[in-house]
């Protein structure tokens, strides 16, 4: 049995899901500059939730730790409108996006239990991020989307319970973390919101073109998805290493929408043409210096889930 430090390190590596920085061309090495302190992180001012939104905090406790709850997010939550919620999430974190792709906390997430707030996992233990740091890894951002739409009190530890007793057997080194998260969510959702039950759609992108990929998704529902590839550096082992929420409904330009959390874009609600989504999942997310993912092995594994029914409450 591997110790928690090994599992944690593997999970962090498996879910290193930012878009990589472009490769730089070699240049002549300049003289060594004098040492200088690292530039300070820009100051961030926490905007507390308006007192009139106490009902929101009661229903969605992770909001208490957001840097701000913009009106668009508050109204989207009251209406239970997924697109407005995802856009509101983007607005909540947009001013605090981290400056560099590789400077983010890959397992940054909001913890509800003590220590509560923005944490990362170190050797199996939650560690608070520094004050004013609101970084979310792709699993942490995905968790917020799931919390605000379906399971407000879900914890990151519930998504990937890799430790015994009752741990998910295939969490070895985090390779199966993304698929484990989908199955754990499915087990906690009411049966009525799962149009395909506990079935996870495994869509191999080498066999499905962009339009066929969208056609394979269930219409009129959201899809909780994990992107996976086979890792050349791990003997071809499949690793589920990125999380996103996909809405296959087309806009007037034929685009679908993706709620995503990456190092380059931060927390984002993005419109993508099918060709862009296909290329993003197959090739761009395959770029990883350590695992050297095979683009031709790309797979999108999705759990179809009905969005919450619309309602209007509160002020």
PDB file of C-alpha atoms in Angstrom:
ATOM      1  CA  UNK A   1       0.000   0.000   0.000  1.00  0.00           C
ATOM      2  CA  UNK A   2       1.464   3.351  -0.980  1.00  0.00           C
ATOM      3  CA  UNK A   3       1.633   6.030   1.665  1.00  0.00           C
ATOM      4  CA  UNK A   4      -0.451   9.230   1.513  1.00  0.00           C
ATOM      5  CA  UNK A   5       2.549  11.317   0.415  1.00  0.00           C
ATOM      6  CA  UNK A   6       2.997   9.154  -2.697  1.00  0.00           C
ATOM      7  CA  UNK A   7      -0.705   9.261  -3.504  1.00  0.00           C
ATOM      8  CA  UNK A   8      -0.847  13.009  -3.004  1.00  0.00           C
ATOM      9  CA  UNK A   9       2.161  13.634  -5.216  1.00  0.00           C
ATOM     10  CA  UNK A  10       0.704  11.378  -7.902  1.00  0.00           C
ATOM     11  CA  UNK A  11      -2.695  13.044  -7.708  1.00  0.00           C
ATOM     12  CA  UNK A  12      -1.141  16.491  -8.026  1.00  0.00           C
ATOM     13  CA  UNK A  13       0.870  15.389 -11.056  1.00  0.00           C
ATOM     14  CA  UNK A  14      -2.056  13.602 -12.689  1.00  0.00           C
ATOM     15  CA  UNK A  15      -4.269  16.676 -12.348  1.00  0.00           C
ATOM     16  CA  UNK A  16      -1.654  19.200 -13.489  1.00  0.00           C
ATOM     17  CA  UNK A  17      -4.201  20.603 -15.878  1.00  0.00           C
ATOM     18  CA  UNK A  18      -3.114  24.080 -16.908  1.00  0.00           C
ATOM     19  CA  UNK A  19      -2.438  24.960 -20.524  1.00  0.00           C
ATOM     20  CA  UNK A  20       1.351  24.808 -20.915  1.00  0.00           C
ATOM     21  CA  UNK A  21       3.333  27.913 -21.769  1.00  0.00           C
ATOM     22  CA  UNK A  22       4.627  28.141 -25.357  1.00  0.00           C
ATOM     23  CA  UNK A  23       8.097  26.707 -25.858  1.00  0.00           C
ATOM     24  CA  UNK A  24      10.796  29.344 -26.101  1.00  0.00           C
ATOM     25  CA  UNK A  25      13.513  29.390 -28.781  1.00  0.00           C
ATOM     26  CA  UNK A  26      17.109  29.115 -27.465  1.00  0.00           C
ATOM     27  CA  UNK A  27      18.852  32.451 -27.086  1.00  0.00           C
ATOM     28  CA  UNK A  28      22.414  33.390 -26.143  1.00  0.00           C
ATOM     29  CA  UNK A  29      22.777  33.367 -22.388  1.00  0.00           C
ATOM     30  CA  UNK A  30      23.096  36.907 -20.970  1.00  0.00           C
ATOM     31  CA  UNK A  31      25.392  37.686 -18.031  1.00  0.00           C
ATOM     32  CA  UNK A  32      23.969  36.654 -14.695  1.00  0.00           C
ATOM     33  CA  UNK A  33      21.922  39.561 -13.286  1.00  0.00           C
ATOM     34  CA  UNK A  34      22.334  40.571  -9.665  1.00  0.00           C
ATOM     35  CA  UNK A  35      19.924  38.688  -7.385  1.00  0.00           C
ATOM     36  CA  UNK A  36      16.629  40.434  -6.808  1.00  0.00           C
ATOM     37  CA  UNK A  37      13.582  39.581  -4.722  1.00  0.00           C
ATOM     38  CA  UNK A  38      10.616  37.937  -6.431  1.00  0.00           C
ATOM     39  CA  UNK A  39       7.969  40.485  -7.477  1.00  0.00           C
ATOM     40  CA  UNK A  40       5.176  40.679  -4.924  1.00  0.00           C
ATOM     41  CA  UNK A  41       1.810  39.208  -5.813  1.00  0.00           C
ATOM     42  CA  UNK A  42      -0.726  41.976  -6.550  1.00  0.00           C
ATOM     43  CA  UNK A  43      -2.804  42.881  -3.519  1.00  0.00           C
ATOM     44  CA  UNK A  44      -6.308  41.448  -3.568  1.00  0.00           C
ATOM     45  CA  UNK A  45      -9.185  42.989  -1.656  1.00  0.00           C
ATOM     46  CA  UNK A  46     -11.813  40.622  -0.361  1.00  0.00           C
ATOM     47  CA  UNK A  47     -15.356  41.765  -1.079  1.00  0.00           C
ATOM     48  CA  UNK A  48     -17.677  40.133   1.448  1.00  0.00           C
ATOM     49  CA  UNK A  49     -21.039  38.762   0.459  1.00  0.00           C
ATOM     50  CA  UNK A  50     -23.748  41.377   0.808  1.00  0.00           C
ATOM     51  CA  UNK A  51     -25.740  40.938   4.023  1.00  0.00           C
ATOM     52  CA  UNK A  52     -28.902  40.543   1.957  1.00  0.00           C
ATOM     53  CA  UNK A  53     -27.387  37.387   0.481  1.00  0.00           C
ATOM     54  CA  UNK A  54     -27.263  35.486   3.772  1.00  0.00           C
ATOM     55  CA  UNK A  55     -29.689  32.984   2.261  1.00  0.00           C
ATOM     56  CA  UNK A  56     -27.112  32.206  -0.436  1.00  0.00           C
ATOM     57  CA  UNK A  57     -24.419  31.508   2.163  1.00  0.00           C
ATOM     58  CA  UNK A  58     -26.717  29.109   3.953  1.00  0.00           C
ATOM     59  CA  UNK A  59     -27.437  27.144   0.771  1.00  0.00           C
ATOM     60  CA  UNK A  60     -23.942  27.357  -0.772  1.00  0.00           C
ATOM     61  CA  UNK A  61     -21.369  27.605   2.053  1.00  0.00           C
ATOM     62  CA  UNK A  62     -18.313  27.753  -0.223  1.00  0.00           C
ATOM     63  CA  UNK A  63     -19.427  31.277  -1.270  1.00  0.00           C
ATOM     64  CA  UNK A  64     -18.202  32.566   2.100  1.00  0.00           C
ATOM     65  CA  UNK A  65     -14.632  32.070   0.861  1.00  0.00           C
ATOM     66  CA  UNK A  66     -14.994  33.653  -2.584  1.00  0.00           C
ATOM     67  CA  UNK A  67     -13.075  36.906  -3.121  1.00  0.00           C
ATOM     68  CA  UNK A  68     -16.414  38.404  -4.189  1.00  0.00           C
ATOM     69  CA  UNK A  69     -19.950  37.305  -5.082  1.00  0.00           C
ATOM     70  CA  UNK A  70     -20.934  39.507  -8.043  1.00  0.00           C
ATOM     71  CA  UNK A  71     -24.631  40.290  -8.615  1.00  0.00           C
ATOM     72  CA  UNK A  72     -24.619  38.113 -11.752  1.00  0.00           C
ATOM     73  CA  UNK A  73     -23.646  35.077  -9.671  1.00  0.00           C
ATOM     74  CA  UNK A  74     -26.181  35.840  -6.935  1.00  0.00           C
ATOM     75  CA  UNK A  75     -29.028  36.222  -9.450  1.00  0.00           C
ATOM     76  CA  UNK A  76     -27.918  33.111 -11.343  1.00  0.00           C
ATOM     77  CA  UNK A  77     -28.001  31.061  -8.156  1.00  0.00           C
ATOM     78  CA  UNK A  78     -31.461  32.313  -7.263  1.00  0.00           C
ATOM     79  CA  UNK A  79     -32.741  31.464 -10.737  1.00  0.00           C
ATOM     80  CA  UNK A  80     -30.790  28.166 -10.815  1.00  0.00           C
ATOM     81  CA  UNK A  81     -29.590  29.189 -14.285  1.00  0.00           C
ATOM     82  CA  UNK A  82     -26.438  27.163 -15.168  1.00  0.00           C
ATOM     83  CA  UNK A  83     -25.085  29.586 -17.787  1.00  0.00           C
ATOM     84  CA  UNK A  84     -25.529  32.551 -15.425  1.00  0.00           C
ATOM     85  CA  UNK A  85     -23.900  30.594 -12.579  1.00  0.00           C
ATOM     86  CA  UNK A  86     -20.863  29.668 -14.694  1.00  0.00           C
ATOM     87  CA  UNK A  87     -20.528  33.238 -15.971  1.00  0.00           C
ATOM     88  CA  UNK A  88     -20.897  34.516 -12.401  1.00  0.00           C
ATOM     89  CA  UNK A  89     -18.142  32.163 -11.260  1.00  0.00           C
ATOM     90  CA  UNK A  90     -15.884  33.570 -13.956  1.00  0.00           C
ATOM     91  CA  UNK A  91     -16.627  37.129 -12.824  1.00  0.00           C
ATOM     92  CA  UNK A  92     -16.023  36.196  -9.182  1.00  0.00           C
ATOM     93  CA  UNK A  93     -12.454  35.058  -9.875  1.00  0.00           C
ATOM     94  CA  UNK A  94     -11.522  37.069 -12.972  1.00  0.00           C
ATOM     95  CA  UNK A  95      -9.736  39.970 -11.186  1.00  0.00           C
ATOM     96  CA  UNK A  96      -7.547  37.509  -9.249  1.00  0.00           C
ATOM     97  CA  UNK A  97      -6.334  35.254 -12.043  1.00  0.00           C
ATOM     98  CA  UNK A  98      -2.768  34.246 -11.454  1.00  0.00           C
ATOM     99  CA  UNK A  99      -0.224  35.857 -13.701  1.00  0.00           C
ATOM    100  CA  UNK A 100       1.756  32.813 -14.848  1.00  0.00           C
ATOM    101  CA  UNK A 101       0.566  29.471 -16.158  1.00  0.00           C
ATOM    102  CA  UNK A 102       2.960  27.562 -13.924  1.00  0.00           C
ATOM    103  CA  UNK A 103       2.445  29.680 -10.792  1.00  0.00           C
ATOM    104  CA  UNK A 104      -0.879  28.228  -9.706  1.00  0.00           C
ATOM    105  CA  UNK A 105      -1.713  25.683  -7.025  1.00  0.00           C
ATOM    106  CA  UNK A 106      -2.541  22.580  -9.025  1.00  0.00           C
ATOM    107  CA  UNK A 107      -4.726  21.190  -6.247  1.00  0.00           C
ATOM    108  CA  UNK A 108      -5.998  24.556  -4.985  1.00  0.00           C
ATOM    109  CA  UNK A 109      -9.584  24.180  -3.771  1.00  0.00           C
ATOM    110  CA  UNK A 110     -12.064  25.530  -1.240  1.00  0.00           C
ATOM    111  CA  UNK A 111     -12.420  23.412   1.864  1.00  0.00           C
ATOM    112  CA  UNK A 112     -15.585  23.591   3.982  1.00  0.00           C
ATOM    113  CA  UNK A 113     -14.279  21.605   6.963  1.00  0.00           C
ATOM    114  CA  UNK A 114     -11.503  22.997   9.160  1.00  0.00           C
ATOM    115  CA  UNK A 115      -9.141  24.379   8.098  1.00  0.00           C
ATOM    116  CA  UNK A 116     -11.771  26.097   5.972  1.00  0.00           C
ATOM    117  CA  UNK A 117     -11.025  28.255   2.955  1.00  0.00           C
ATOM    118  CA  UNK A 118      -8.571  28.022   0.082  1.00  0.00           C
ATOM    119  CA  UNK A 119      -6.279  25.041   0.594  1.00  0.00           C
ATOM    120  CA  UNK A 120      -3.948  22.715  -1.215  1.00  0.00           C
ATOM    121  CA  UNK A 121      -3.136  19.149  -0.210  1.00  0.00           C
ATOM    122  CA  UNK A 122       0.345  18.368   1.091  1.00  0.00           C
ATOM    123  CA  UNK A 123       1.260  14.813   2.160  1.00  0.00           C
ATOM    124  CA  UNK A 124      -2.426  14.020   2.533  1.00  0.00           C
ATOM    125  CA  UNK A 125      -3.148  17.053   4.734  1.00  0.00           C
ATOM    126  CA  UNK A 126      -4.950  20.285   3.837  1.00  0.00           C
ATOM    127  CA  UNK A 127      -2.729  23.376   4.007  1.00  0.00           C
ATOM    128  CA  UNK A 128      -4.132  26.891   3.728  1.00  0.00           C
ATOM    129  CA  UNK A 129      -3.002  29.007   0.795  1.00  0.00           C
ATOM    130  CA  UNK A 130      -1.400  32.327   1.650  1.00  0.00           C
ATOM    131  CA  UNK A 131      -3.770  35.170   2.496  1.00  0.00           C
ATOM    132  CA  UNK A 132      -5.271  36.777  -0.606  1.00  0.00           C
ATOM    133  CA  UNK A 133      -4.560  33.737  -2.801  1.00  0.00           C
ATOM    134  CA  UNK A 134      -7.626  32.428  -4.613  1.00  0.00           C
ATOM    135  CA  UNK A 135      -6.112  29.872  -6.977  1.00  0.00           C
ATOM    136  CA  UNK A 136      -8.207  26.899  -8.040  1.00  0.00           C
ATOM    137  CA  UNK A 137      -6.813  23.825  -9.750  1.00  0.00           C
ATOM    138  CA  UNK A 138      -8.978  22.222 -12.425  1.00  0.00           C
ATOM    139  CA  UNK A 139     -10.419  19.800  -9.872  1.00  0.00           C
ATOM    140  CA  UNK A 140     -11.063  22.662  -7.427  1.00  0.00           C
ATOM    141  CA  UNK A 141     -12.768  24.792 -10.081  1.00  0.00           C
ATOM    142  CA  UNK A 142     -14.780  21.812 -11.301  1.00  0.00           C
ATOM    143  CA  UNK A 143     -15.792  21.174  -7.669  1.00  0.00           C
ATOM    144  CA  UNK A 144     -17.220  24.704  -7.396  1.00  0.00           C
ATOM    145  CA  UNK A 145     -19.322  24.179 -10.524  1.00  0.00           C
ATOM    146  CA  UNK A 146     -20.691  20.942  -9.079  1.00  0.00           C
ATOM    147  CA  UNK A 147     -21.319  22.558  -5.684  1.00  0.00           C
ATOM    148  CA  UNK A 148     -23.245  25.534  -7.036  1.00  0.00           C
ATOM    149  CA  UNK A 149     -25.428  23.399  -9.289  1.00  0.00           C
ATOM    150  CA  UNK A 150     -26.010  20.124  -7.425  1.00  0.00           C
ATOM    151  CA  UNK A 151     -24.054  19.241  -4.272  1.00  0.00           C
ATOM    152  CA  UNK A 152     -23.323  22.355  -2.158  1.00  0.00           C
ATOM    153  CA  UNK A 153     -21.517  20.529   0.660  1.00  0.00           C
ATOM    154  CA  UNK A 154     -19.390  18.171  -1.416  1.00  0.00           C
ATOM    155  CA  UNK A 155     -15.722  18.129  -0.373  1.00  0.00           C
ATOM    156  CA  UNK A 156     -12.648  17.454  -2.488  1.00  0.00           C
ATOM    157  CA  UNK A 157     -11.911  14.440  -0.281  1.00  0.00           C
ATOM    158  CA  UNK A 158     -15.328  13.047  -1.283  1.00  0.00           C
ATOM    159  CA  UNK A 159     -14.368  13.212  -4.965  1.00  0.00           C
ATOM    160  CA  UNK A 160     -11.149  11.238  -4.715  1.00  0.00           C
ATOM    161  CA  UNK A 161     -11.264   9.001  -1.622  1.00  0.00           C
ATOM    162  CA  UNK A 162      -8.030   7.181  -2.392  1.00  0.00           C
ATOM    163  CA  UNK A 163      -7.243   6.122   1.167  1.00  0.00           C
ATOM    164  CA  UNK A 164      -8.675   3.015   2.880  1.00  0.00           C
ATOM    165  CA  UNK A 165     -11.080   2.067   4.260  1.00  0.00           C
ATOM    166  CA  UNK A 166     -13.567   2.203   1.427  1.00  0.00           C
ATOM    167  CA  UNK A 167     -11.164   3.943  -0.919  1.00  0.00           C
ATOM    168  CA  UNK A 168     -11.528   3.866  -4.693  1.00  0.00           C
ATOM    169  CA  UNK A 169      -9.366   0.939  -5.791  1.00  0.00           C
ATOM    170  CA  UNK A 170      -8.006   2.548  -8.955  1.00  0.00           C
ATOM    171  CA  UNK A 171      -6.685   5.756  -7.398  1.00  0.00           C
ATOM    172  CA  UNK A 172      -3.098   4.493  -7.574  1.00  0.00           C
ATOM    173  CA  UNK A 173      -0.898   7.535  -8.085  1.00  0.00           C
ATOM    174  CA  UNK A 174      -3.935   9.599  -9.064  1.00  0.00           C
ATOM    175  CA  UNK A 175      -4.125   8.113 -12.565  1.00  0.00           C
ATOM    176  CA  UNK A 176      -7.844   7.352 -12.164  1.00  0.00           C
ATOM    177  CA  UNK A 177      -8.659  10.477 -10.129  1.00  0.00           C
ATOM    178  CA  UNK A 178     -10.814  12.139 -12.793  1.00  0.00           C
ATOM    179  CA  UNK A 179     -12.936   9.062 -13.441  1.00  0.00           C
ATOM    180  CA  UNK A 180     -13.201   8.406  -9.708  1.00  0.00           C
ATOM    181  CA  UNK A 181     -14.584  11.927  -9.239  1.00  0.00           C
ATOM    182  CA  UNK A 182     -17.329  11.305 -11.822  1.00  0.00           C
ATOM    183  CA  UNK A 183     -18.376   8.052 -10.143  1.00  0.00           C
ATOM    184  CA  UNK A 184     -18.379   9.604  -6.680  1.00  0.00           C
ATOM    185  CA  UNK A 185     -20.598  12.461  -7.879  1.00  0.00           C
ATOM    186  CA  UNK A 186     -22.963  10.045  -9.625  1.00  0.00           C
ATOM    187  CA  UNK A 187     -23.327   8.023  -6.421  1.00  0.00           C
ATOM    188  CA  UNK A 188     -24.406  11.167  -4.534  1.00  0.00           C
ATOM    189  CA  UNK A 189     -26.863  12.604  -7.057  1.00  0.00           C
ATOM    190  CA  UNK A 190     -30.567  11.695  -7.050  1.00  0.00           C
ATOM    191  CA  UNK A 191     -31.476   9.118  -9.659  1.00  0.00           C
ATOM    192  CA  UNK A 192     -33.846  11.502 -11.424  1.00  0.00           C
ATOM    193  CA  UNK A 193     -31.075  13.835 -12.590  1.00  0.00           C
ATOM    194  CA  UNK A 194     -29.023  11.088 -14.276  1.00  0.00           C
ATOM    195  CA  UNK A 195     -30.549  10.414 -17.730  1.00  0.00           C
ATOM    196  CA  UNK A 196     -28.101   7.539 -18.353  1.00  0.00           C
ATOM    197  CA  UNK A 197     -27.959   6.360 -14.753  1.00  0.00           C
ATOM    198  CA  UNK A 198     -24.441   5.640 -13.501  1.00  0.00           C
ATOM    199  CA  UNK A 199     -23.120   5.119 -17.042  1.00  0.00           C
ATOM    200  CA  UNK A 200     -20.096   7.214 -17.994  1.00  0.00           C
ATOM    201  CA  UNK A 201     -19.779   7.954 -21.729  1.00  0.00           C
ATOM    202  CA  UNK A 202     -16.276   7.122 -22.962  1.00  0.00           C
ATOM    203  CA  UNK A 203     -15.714   9.017 -26.209  1.00  0.00           C
ATOM    204  CA  UNK A 204     -12.469   8.298 -28.073  1.00  0.00           C
ATOM    205  CA  UNK A 205     -11.557  11.409 -30.028  1.00  0.00           C
ATOM    206  CA  UNK A 206      -9.452   9.575 -32.634  1.00  0.00           C
ATOM    207  CA  UNK A 207     -12.630   7.762 -33.670  1.00  0.00           C
ATOM    208  CA  UNK A 208     -15.020  10.734 -33.444  1.00  0.00           C
ATOM    209  CA  UNK A 209     -14.695  13.935 -35.411  1.00  0.00           C
ATOM    210  CA  UNK A 210     -15.755  17.244 -33.848  1.00  0.00           C
ATOM    211  CA  UNK A 211     -19.383  17.053 -34.962  1.00  0.00           C
ATOM    212  CA  UNK A 212     -19.687  13.359 -34.082  1.00  0.00           C
ATOM    213  CA  UNK A 213     -18.296  14.135 -30.619  1.00  0.00           C
ATOM    214  CA  UNK A 214     -21.045  16.681 -29.930  1.00  0.00           C
ATOM    215  CA  UNK A 215     -23.683  14.372 -31.414  1.00  0.00           C
ATOM    216  CA  UNK A 216     -22.588  11.607 -29.010  1.00  0.00           C
ATOM    217  CA  UNK A 217     -23.447  13.776 -25.989  1.00  0.00           C
ATOM    218  CA  UNK A 218     -26.919  13.645 -24.465  1.00  0.00           C
ATOM    219  CA  UNK A 219     -29.012  16.658 -25.600  1.00  0.00           C
ATOM    220  CA  UNK A 220     -30.500  19.160 -23.149  1.00  0.00           C
ATOM    221  CA  UNK A 221     -28.282  18.174 -20.211  1.00  0.00           C
ATOM    222  CA  UNK A 222     -24.878  19.161 -18.853  1.00  0.00           C
ATOM    223  CA  UNK A 223     -21.902  16.794 -18.949  1.00  0.00           C
ATOM    224  CA  UNK A 224     -19.358  16.424 -16.166  1.00  0.00           C
ATOM    225  CA  UNK A 225     -16.250  15.330 -18.035  1.00  0.00           C
ATOM    226  CA  UNK A 226     -12.702  14.125 -17.477  1.00  0.00           C
ATOM    227  CA  UNK A 227     -10.104  14.291 -20.251  1.00  0.00           C
ATOM    228  CA  UNK A 228      -7.671  11.370 -20.354  1.00  0.00           C
ATOM    229  CA  UNK A 229      -4.711  10.240 -22.437  1.00  0.00           C
ATOM    230  CA  UNK A 230      -2.286   7.361 -22.357  1.00  0.00           C
ATOM    231  CA  UNK A 231       1.037   8.448 -20.877  1.00  0.00           C
ATOM    232  CA  UNK A 232       4.088   7.387 -22.863  1.00  0.00           C
ATOM    233  CA  UNK A 233       6.196   7.837 -19.728  1.00  0.00           C
ATOM    234  CA  UNK A 234       4.014   5.383 -17.798  1.00  0.00           C
ATOM    235  CA  UNK A 235       4.061   2.496 -20.249  1.00  0.00           C
ATOM    236  CA  UNK A 236       0.880   3.637 -21.953  1.00  0.00           C
ATOM    237  CA  UNK A 237      -1.198   3.853 -18.762  1.00  0.00           C
ATOM    238  CA  UNK A 238      -4.376   5.904 -19.191  1.00  0.00           C
ATOM    239  CA  UNK A 239      -4.457   8.942 -16.910  1.00  0.00           C
ATOM    240  CA  UNK A 240      -7.632  10.959 -16.238  1.00  0.00           C
ATOM    241  CA  UNK A 241      -5.991  14.311 -15.720  1.00  0.00           C
ATOM    242  CA  UNK A 242      -8.375  17.182 -16.485  1.00  0.00           C
ATOM    243  CA  UNK A 243     -11.936  18.119 -15.487  1.00  0.00           C
ATOM    244  CA  UNK A 244     -14.522  20.305 -17.227  1.00  0.00           C
ATOM    245  CA  UNK A 245     -18.285  20.772 -17.530  1.00  0.00           C
ATOM    246  CA  UNK A 246     -19.654  20.789 -21.089  1.00  0.00           C
ATOM    247  CA  UNK A 247     -22.994  22.154 -22.293  1.00  0.00           C
ATOM    248  CA  UNK A 248     -23.561  20.714 -25.793  1.00  0.00           C
ATOM    249  CA  UNK A 249     -26.404  23.137 -26.627  1.00  0.00           C
ATOM    250  CA  UNK A 250     -25.406  25.265 -29.625  1.00  0.00           C
ATOM    251  CA  UNK A 251     -25.524  29.044 -29.669  1.00  0.00           C
ATOM    252  CA  UNK A 252     -26.435  30.995 -32.809  1.00  0.00           C
ATOM    253  CA  UNK A 253     -22.829  30.631 -34.035  1.00  0.00           C
ATOM    254  CA  UNK A 254     -22.880  26.853 -33.619  1.00  0.00           C
ATOM    255  CA  UNK A 255     -20.635  26.896 -30.550  1.00  0.00           C
ATOM    256  CA  UNK A 256     -20.947  24.806 -27.406  1.00  0.00           C
ATOM    257  CA  UNK A 257     -19.938  26.052 -23.952  1.00  0.00           C
ATOM    258  CA  UNK A 258     -17.328  24.718 -21.548  1.00  0.00           C
ATOM    259  CA  UNK A 259     -16.802  25.565 -17.864  1.00  0.00           C
ATOM    260  CA  UNK A 260     -13.105  25.049 -17.339  1.00  0.00           C
ATOM    261  CA  UNK A 261     -10.292  25.909 -14.925  1.00  0.00           C
ATOM    262  CA  UNK A 262      -6.779  26.107 -16.360  1.00  0.00           C
ATOM    263  CA  UNK A 263      -3.549  27.877 -15.587  1.00  0.00           C
ATOM    264  CA  UNK A 264      -3.865  30.072 -18.679  1.00  0.00           C
ATOM    265  CA  UNK A 265      -7.516  31.058 -18.410  1.00  0.00           C
ATOM    266  CA  UNK A 266      -8.226  30.828 -14.695  1.00  0.00           C
ATOM    267  CA  UNK A 267     -11.886  30.054 -14.044  1.00  0.00           C
ATOM    268  CA  UNK A 268     -13.612  30.432 -17.397  1.00  0.00           C
ATOM    269  CA  UNK A 269     -16.971  29.906 -19.124  1.00  0.00           C
ATOM    270  CA  UNK A 270     -15.867  29.581 -22.726  1.00  0.00           C
ATOM    271  CA  UNK A 271     -17.706  29.278 -26.009  1.00  0.00           C
ATOM    272  CA  UNK A 272     -15.997  26.819 -28.355  1.00  0.00           C
ATOM    273  CA  UNK A 273     -16.691  25.600 -31.836  1.00  0.00           C
ATOM    274  CA  UNK A 274     -16.745  21.787 -31.921  1.00  0.00           C
ATOM    275  CA  UNK A 275     -13.417  21.832 -33.759  1.00  0.00           C
ATOM    276  CA  UNK A 276     -11.842  23.880 -30.980  1.00  0.00           C
ATOM    277  CA  UNK A 277     -13.176  21.626 -28.205  1.00  0.00           C
ATOM    278  CA  UNK A 278     -11.959  18.540 -30.081  1.00  0.00           C
ATOM    279  CA  UNK A 279      -8.474  19.993 -30.612  1.00  0.00           C
ATOM    280  CA  UNK A 280      -8.272  21.358 -27.073  1.00  0.00           C
ATOM    281  CA  UNK A 281      -9.062  18.011 -25.471  1.00  0.00           C
ATOM    282  CA  UNK A 282      -7.085  15.890 -27.923  1.00  0.00           C
ATOM    283  CA  UNK A 283      -3.905  17.879 -28.462  1.00  0.00           C
ATOM    284  CA  UNK A 284      -3.488  20.934 -26.246  1.00  0.00           C
ATOM    285  CA  UNK A 285      -4.270  19.084 -23.020  1.00  0.00           C
ATOM    286  CA  UNK A 286      -1.875  16.321 -24.119  1.00  0.00           C
ATOM    287  CA  UNK A 287       1.142  18.625 -23.788  1.00  0.00           C
ATOM    288  CA  UNK A 288       2.916  17.507 -20.629  1.00  0.00           C
ATOM    289  CA  UNK A 289       6.680  17.308 -20.278  1.00  0.00           C
ATOM    290  CA  UNK A 290       6.584  14.632 -17.574  1.00  0.00           C
ATOM    291  CA  UNK A 291       3.929  12.188 -18.776  1.00  0.00           C
ATOM    292  CA  UNK A 292       4.236  12.847 -22.547  1.00  0.00           C
ATOM    293  CA  UNK A 293       0.621  12.068 -23.320  1.00  0.00           C
ATOM    294  CA  UNK A 294      -0.290  10.508 -26.667  1.00  0.00           C
ATOM    295  CA  UNK A 295      -2.785  12.820 -28.483  1.00  0.00           C
ATOM    296  CA  UNK A 296      -4.167   9.898 -30.512  1.00  0.00           C
ATOM    297  CA  UNK A 297      -5.281   8.224 -27.262  1.00  0.00           C
ATOM    298  CA  UNK A 298      -7.415  11.188 -26.131  1.00  0.00           C
ATOM    299  CA  UNK A 299     -10.726  10.310 -24.502  1.00  0.00           C
ATOM    300  CA  UNK A 300     -13.511  12.431 -23.084  1.00  0.00           C
ATOM    301  CA  UNK A 301     -15.349  10.551 -20.310  1.00  0.00           C
ATOM    302  CA  UNK A 302     -18.612  12.279 -19.415  1.00  0.00           C
ATOM    303  CA  UNK A 303     -21.415  11.839 -16.904  1.00  0.00           C
ATOM    304  CA  UNK A 304     -24.658  13.384 -18.264  1.00  0.00           C
ATOM    305  CA  UNK A 305     -26.549  15.278 -15.543  1.00  0.00           C
ATOM    306  CA  UNK A 306     -29.760  17.265 -15.823  1.00  0.00           C
ATOM    307  CA  UNK A 307     -29.384  20.880 -14.692  1.00  0.00           C
ATOM    308  CA  UNK A 308     -31.396  21.980 -11.661  1.00  0.00           C
ATOM    309  CA  UNK A 309     -34.921  23.146 -12.336  1.00  0.00           C
ATOM    310  CA  UNK A 310     -35.275  26.899 -12.612  1.00  0.00           C
ATOM    311  CA  UNK A 311     -36.642  28.773  -9.634  1.00  0.00           C
ATOM    312  CA  UNK A 312     -36.833  32.339  -8.438  1.00  0.00           C
ATOM    313  CA  UNK A 313     -36.257  33.018  -4.740  1.00  0.00           C
ATOM    314  CA  UNK A 314     -35.009  35.762  -2.471  1.00  0.00           C
ATOM    315  CA  UNK A 315     -34.970  39.522  -3.077  1.00  0.00           C
TER     316      UNK A 315
END
